[in-house]
JSON list of C-alpha atoms in Angstrom, two decimals:
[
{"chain": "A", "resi": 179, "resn": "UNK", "atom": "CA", "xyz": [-6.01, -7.31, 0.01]},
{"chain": "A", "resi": 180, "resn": "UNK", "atom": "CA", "xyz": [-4.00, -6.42, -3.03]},
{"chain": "A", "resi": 181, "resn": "UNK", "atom": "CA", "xyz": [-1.73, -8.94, -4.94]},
{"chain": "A", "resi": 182, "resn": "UNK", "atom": "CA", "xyz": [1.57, -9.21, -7.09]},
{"chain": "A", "resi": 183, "resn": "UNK", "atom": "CA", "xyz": [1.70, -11.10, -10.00]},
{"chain": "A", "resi": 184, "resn": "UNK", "atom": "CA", "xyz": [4.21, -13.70, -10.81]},
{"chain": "A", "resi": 185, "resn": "UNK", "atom": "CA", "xyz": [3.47, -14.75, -14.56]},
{"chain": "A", "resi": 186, "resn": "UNK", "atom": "CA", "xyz": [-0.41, -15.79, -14.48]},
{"chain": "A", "resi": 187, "resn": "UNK", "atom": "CA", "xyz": [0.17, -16.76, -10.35]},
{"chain": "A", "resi": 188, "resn": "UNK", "atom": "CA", "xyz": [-1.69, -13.61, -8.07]},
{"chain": "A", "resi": 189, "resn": "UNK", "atom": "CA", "xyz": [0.39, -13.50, -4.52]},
{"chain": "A", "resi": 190, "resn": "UNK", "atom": "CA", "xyz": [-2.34, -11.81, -2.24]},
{"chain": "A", "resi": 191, "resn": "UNK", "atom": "CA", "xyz": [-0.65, -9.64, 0.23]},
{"chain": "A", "resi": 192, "resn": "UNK", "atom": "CA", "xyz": [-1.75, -7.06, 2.67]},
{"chain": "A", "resi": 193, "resn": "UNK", "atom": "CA", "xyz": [1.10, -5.39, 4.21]},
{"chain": "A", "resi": 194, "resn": "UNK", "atom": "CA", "xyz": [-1.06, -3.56, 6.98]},
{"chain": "A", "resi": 195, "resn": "UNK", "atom": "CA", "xyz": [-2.27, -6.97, 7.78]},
{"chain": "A", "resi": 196, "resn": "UNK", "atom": "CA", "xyz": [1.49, -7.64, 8.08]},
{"chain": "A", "resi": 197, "resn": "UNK", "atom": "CA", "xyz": [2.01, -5.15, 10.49]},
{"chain": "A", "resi": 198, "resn": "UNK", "atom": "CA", "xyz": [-0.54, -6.30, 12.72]},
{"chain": "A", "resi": 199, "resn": "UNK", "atom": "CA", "xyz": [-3.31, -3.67, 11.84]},
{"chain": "A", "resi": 200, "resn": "UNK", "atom": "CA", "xyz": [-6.79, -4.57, 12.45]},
{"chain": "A", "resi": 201, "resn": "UNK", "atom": "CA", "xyz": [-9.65, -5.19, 9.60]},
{"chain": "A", "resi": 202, "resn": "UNK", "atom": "CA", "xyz": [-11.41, -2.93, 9.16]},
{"chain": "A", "resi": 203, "resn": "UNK", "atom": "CA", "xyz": [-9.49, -0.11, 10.54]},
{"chain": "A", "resi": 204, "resn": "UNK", "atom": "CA", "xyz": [-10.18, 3.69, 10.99]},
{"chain": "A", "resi": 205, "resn": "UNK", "atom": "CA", "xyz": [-8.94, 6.44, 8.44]},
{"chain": "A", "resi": 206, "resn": "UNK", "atom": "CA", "xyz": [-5.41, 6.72, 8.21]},
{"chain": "A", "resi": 207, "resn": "UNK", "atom": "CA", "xyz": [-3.63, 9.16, 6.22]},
{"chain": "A", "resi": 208, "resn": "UNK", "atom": "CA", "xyz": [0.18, 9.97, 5.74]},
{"chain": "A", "resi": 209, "resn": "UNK", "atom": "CA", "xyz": [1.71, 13.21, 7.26]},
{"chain": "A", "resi": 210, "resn": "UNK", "atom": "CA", "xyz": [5.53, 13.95, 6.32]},
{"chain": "A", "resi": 211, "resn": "UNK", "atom": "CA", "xyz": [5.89, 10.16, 5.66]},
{"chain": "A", "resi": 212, "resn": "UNK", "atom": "CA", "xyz": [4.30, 9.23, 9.05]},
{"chain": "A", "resi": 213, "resn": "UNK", "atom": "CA", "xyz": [0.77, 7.10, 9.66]},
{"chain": "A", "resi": 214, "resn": "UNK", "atom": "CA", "xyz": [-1.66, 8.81, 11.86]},
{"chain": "A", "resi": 215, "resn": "UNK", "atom": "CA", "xyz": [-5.03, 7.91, 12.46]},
{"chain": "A", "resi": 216, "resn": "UNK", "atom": "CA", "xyz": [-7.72, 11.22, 12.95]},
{"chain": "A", "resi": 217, "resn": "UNK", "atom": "CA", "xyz": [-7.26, 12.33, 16.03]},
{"chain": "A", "resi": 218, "resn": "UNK", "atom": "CA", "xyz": [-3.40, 12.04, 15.82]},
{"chain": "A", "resi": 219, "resn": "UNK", "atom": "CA", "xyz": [-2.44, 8.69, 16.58]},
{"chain": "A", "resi": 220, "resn": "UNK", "atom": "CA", "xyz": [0.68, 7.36, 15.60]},
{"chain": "A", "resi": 221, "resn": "UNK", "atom": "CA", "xyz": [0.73, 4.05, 13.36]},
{"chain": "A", "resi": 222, "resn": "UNK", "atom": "CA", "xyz": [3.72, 4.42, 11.37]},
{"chain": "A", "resi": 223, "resn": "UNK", "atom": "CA", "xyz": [5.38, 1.41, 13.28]},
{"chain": "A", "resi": 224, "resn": "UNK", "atom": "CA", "xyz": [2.67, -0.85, 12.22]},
{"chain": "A", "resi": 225, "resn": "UNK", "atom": "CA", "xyz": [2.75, 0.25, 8.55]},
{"chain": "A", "resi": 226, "resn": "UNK", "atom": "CA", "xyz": [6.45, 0.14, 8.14]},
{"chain": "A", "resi": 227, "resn": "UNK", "atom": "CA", "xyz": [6.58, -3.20, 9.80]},
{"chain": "A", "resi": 228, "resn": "UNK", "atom": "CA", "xyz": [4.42, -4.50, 7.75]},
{"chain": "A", "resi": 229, "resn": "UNK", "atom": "CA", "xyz": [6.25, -3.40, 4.35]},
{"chain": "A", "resi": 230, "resn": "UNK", "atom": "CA", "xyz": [9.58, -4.51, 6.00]},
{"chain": "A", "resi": 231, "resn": "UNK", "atom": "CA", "xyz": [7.65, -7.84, 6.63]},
{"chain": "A", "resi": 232, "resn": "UNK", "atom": "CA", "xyz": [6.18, -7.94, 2.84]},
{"chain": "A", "resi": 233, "resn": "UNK", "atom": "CA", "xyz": [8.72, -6.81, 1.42]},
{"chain": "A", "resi": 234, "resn": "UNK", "atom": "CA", "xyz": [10.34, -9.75, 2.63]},
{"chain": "A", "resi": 235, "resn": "UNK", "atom": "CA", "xyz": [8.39, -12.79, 1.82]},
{"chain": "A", "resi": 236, "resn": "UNK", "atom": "CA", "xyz": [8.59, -11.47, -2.01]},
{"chain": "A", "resi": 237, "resn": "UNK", "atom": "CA", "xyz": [11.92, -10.95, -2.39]},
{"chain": "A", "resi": 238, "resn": "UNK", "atom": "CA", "xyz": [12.56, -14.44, -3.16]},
{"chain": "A", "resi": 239, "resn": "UNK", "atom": "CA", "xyz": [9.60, -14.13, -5.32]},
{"chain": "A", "resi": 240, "resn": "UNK", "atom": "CA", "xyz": [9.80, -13.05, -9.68]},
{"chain": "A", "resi": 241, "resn": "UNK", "atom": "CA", "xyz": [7.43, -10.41, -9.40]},
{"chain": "A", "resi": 242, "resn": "UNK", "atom": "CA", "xyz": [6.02, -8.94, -12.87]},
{"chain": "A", "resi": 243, "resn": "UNK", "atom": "CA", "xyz": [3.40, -6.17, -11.25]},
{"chain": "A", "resi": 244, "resn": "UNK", "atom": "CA", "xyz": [1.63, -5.28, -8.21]},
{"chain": "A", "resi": 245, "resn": "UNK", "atom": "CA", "xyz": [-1.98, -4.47, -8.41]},
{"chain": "A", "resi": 246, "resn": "UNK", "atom": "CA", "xyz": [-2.20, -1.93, -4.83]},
{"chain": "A", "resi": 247, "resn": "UNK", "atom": "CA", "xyz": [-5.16, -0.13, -3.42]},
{"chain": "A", "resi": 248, "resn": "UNK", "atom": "CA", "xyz": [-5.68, 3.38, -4.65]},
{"chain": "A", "resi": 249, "resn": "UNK", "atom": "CA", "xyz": [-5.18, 6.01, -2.09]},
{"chain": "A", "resi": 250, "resn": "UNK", "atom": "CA", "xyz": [-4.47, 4.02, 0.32]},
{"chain": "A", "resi": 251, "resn": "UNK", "atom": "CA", "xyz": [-1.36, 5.06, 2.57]},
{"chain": "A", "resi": 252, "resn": "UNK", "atom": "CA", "xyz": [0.12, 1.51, 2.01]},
{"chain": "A", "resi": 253, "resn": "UNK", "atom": "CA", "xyz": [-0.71, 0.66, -1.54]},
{"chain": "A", "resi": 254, "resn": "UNK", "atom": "CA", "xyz": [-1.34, 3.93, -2.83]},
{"chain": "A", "resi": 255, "resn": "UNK", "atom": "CA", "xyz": [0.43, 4.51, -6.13]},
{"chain": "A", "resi": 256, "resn": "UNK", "atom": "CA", "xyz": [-0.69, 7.77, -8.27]},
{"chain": "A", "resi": 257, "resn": "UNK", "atom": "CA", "xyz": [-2.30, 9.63, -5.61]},
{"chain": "A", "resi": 258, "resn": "UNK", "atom": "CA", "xyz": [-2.63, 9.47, -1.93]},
{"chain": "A", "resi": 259, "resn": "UNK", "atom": "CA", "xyz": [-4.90, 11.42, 0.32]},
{"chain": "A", "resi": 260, "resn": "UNK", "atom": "CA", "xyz": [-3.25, 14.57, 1.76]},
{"chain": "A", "resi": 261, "resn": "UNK", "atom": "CA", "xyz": [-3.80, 13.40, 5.76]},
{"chain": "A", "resi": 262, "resn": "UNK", "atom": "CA", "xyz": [-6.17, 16.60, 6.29]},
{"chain": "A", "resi": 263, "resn": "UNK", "atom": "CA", "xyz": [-8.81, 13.81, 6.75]},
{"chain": "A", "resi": 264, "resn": "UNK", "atom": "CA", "xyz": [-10.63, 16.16, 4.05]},
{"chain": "A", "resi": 265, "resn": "UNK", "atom": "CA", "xyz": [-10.87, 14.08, 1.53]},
{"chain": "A", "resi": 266, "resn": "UNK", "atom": "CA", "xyz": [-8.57, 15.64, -0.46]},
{"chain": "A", "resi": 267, "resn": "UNK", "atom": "CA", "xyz": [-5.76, 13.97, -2.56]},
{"chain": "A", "resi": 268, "resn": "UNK", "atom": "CA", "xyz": [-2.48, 14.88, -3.92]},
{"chain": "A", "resi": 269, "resn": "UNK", "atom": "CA", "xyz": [0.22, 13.25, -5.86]},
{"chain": "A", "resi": 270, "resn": "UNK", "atom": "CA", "xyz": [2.34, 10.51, -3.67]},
{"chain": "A", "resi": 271, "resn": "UNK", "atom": "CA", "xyz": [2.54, 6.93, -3.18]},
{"chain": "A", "resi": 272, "resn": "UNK", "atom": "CA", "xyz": [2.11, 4.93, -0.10]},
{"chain": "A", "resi": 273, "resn": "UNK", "atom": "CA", "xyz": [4.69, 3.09, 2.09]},
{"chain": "A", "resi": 274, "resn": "UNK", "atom": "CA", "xyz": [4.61, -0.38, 0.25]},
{"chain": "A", "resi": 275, "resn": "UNK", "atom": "CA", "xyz": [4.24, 1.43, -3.67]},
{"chain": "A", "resi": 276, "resn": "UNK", "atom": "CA", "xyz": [7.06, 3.53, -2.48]},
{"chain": "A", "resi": 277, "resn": "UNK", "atom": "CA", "xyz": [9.31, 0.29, -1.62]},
{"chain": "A", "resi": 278, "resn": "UNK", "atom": "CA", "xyz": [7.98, -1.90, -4.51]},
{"chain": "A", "resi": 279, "resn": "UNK", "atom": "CA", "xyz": [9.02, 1.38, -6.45]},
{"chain": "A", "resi": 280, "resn": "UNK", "atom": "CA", "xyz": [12.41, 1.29, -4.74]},
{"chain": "A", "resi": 281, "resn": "UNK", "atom": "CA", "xyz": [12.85, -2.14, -5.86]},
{"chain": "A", "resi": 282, "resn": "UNK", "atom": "CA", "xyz": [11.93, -1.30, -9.53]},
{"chain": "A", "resi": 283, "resn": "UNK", "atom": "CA", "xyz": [8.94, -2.96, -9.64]},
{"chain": "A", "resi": 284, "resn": "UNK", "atom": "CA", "xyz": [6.05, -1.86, -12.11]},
{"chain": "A", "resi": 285, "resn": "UNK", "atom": "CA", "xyz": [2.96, -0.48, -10.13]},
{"chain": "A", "resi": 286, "resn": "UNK", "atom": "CA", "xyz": [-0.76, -0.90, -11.52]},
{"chain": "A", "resi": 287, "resn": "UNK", "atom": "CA", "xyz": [-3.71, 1.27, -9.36]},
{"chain": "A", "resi": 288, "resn": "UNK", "atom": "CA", "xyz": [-6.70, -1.64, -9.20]},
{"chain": "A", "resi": 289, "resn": "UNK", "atom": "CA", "xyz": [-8.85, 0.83, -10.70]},
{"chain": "A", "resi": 290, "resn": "UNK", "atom": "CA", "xyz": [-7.08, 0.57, -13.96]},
{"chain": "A", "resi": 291, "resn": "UNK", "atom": "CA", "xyz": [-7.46, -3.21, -14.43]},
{"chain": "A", "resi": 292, "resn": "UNK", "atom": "CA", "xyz": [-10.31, -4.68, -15.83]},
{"chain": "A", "resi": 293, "resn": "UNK", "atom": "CA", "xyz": [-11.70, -7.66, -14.16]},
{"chain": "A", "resi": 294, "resn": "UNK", "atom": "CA", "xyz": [-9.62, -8.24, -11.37]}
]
């Protein structure tokens, strides 16, 4: 669960969560802006539902930052991983950075904040 913060007030949000993915789930990696799992399995609805859905419930909100997931294909917001299921990562951003990014919000990777 990653959060937006609204002056000192952290909104936890999980947008797969959202979109009715389960916790944990398998590997999931993005592939010309679609969600497949390993062996090819399509998820895209659940992740864009999910943002749609998120995207939502804070637009009534002041949002200051969003503190996302590295890598992830949701949260994702320096790198993501390529969707070889190598392990190899490349420049991008994930569904909900890329709409928080739409909106013009600022984007923080949790790895660069101390003390979360």
């Amino acid at each position: 669960v990653m959060g937006v913060l609204r002056g000192d007030v952290v909104i936890p949000v999980c947008p797969e969560v959202t979109g009715g993915l389960p916790v944990p789930r398998g590997p999931v990696g993005l592939q010309n802006g679609r969600a497949v799992n390993k062996s090819g399995g399509e998820g895209t609805a659940y992740f864009r539902r999910g943002v749609e859905q998120t995207m939502a419930r804070l637009s009534a909100e002041e949002i200051d930052l969003a503190i996302l997931q590295p890598r992830s294909p949701s949260c994702g917001c320096r790198e993501i991983y390529d969707g070889s299921f190598s392990g190899k990562k490349i420049p991008g951003k994930g569904l909900f950075a890329q709409a928080l990014a739409d909106a013009g919000l600022p984007l923080k990777s949790a790895e660069d904040i101390e003390n979360i």
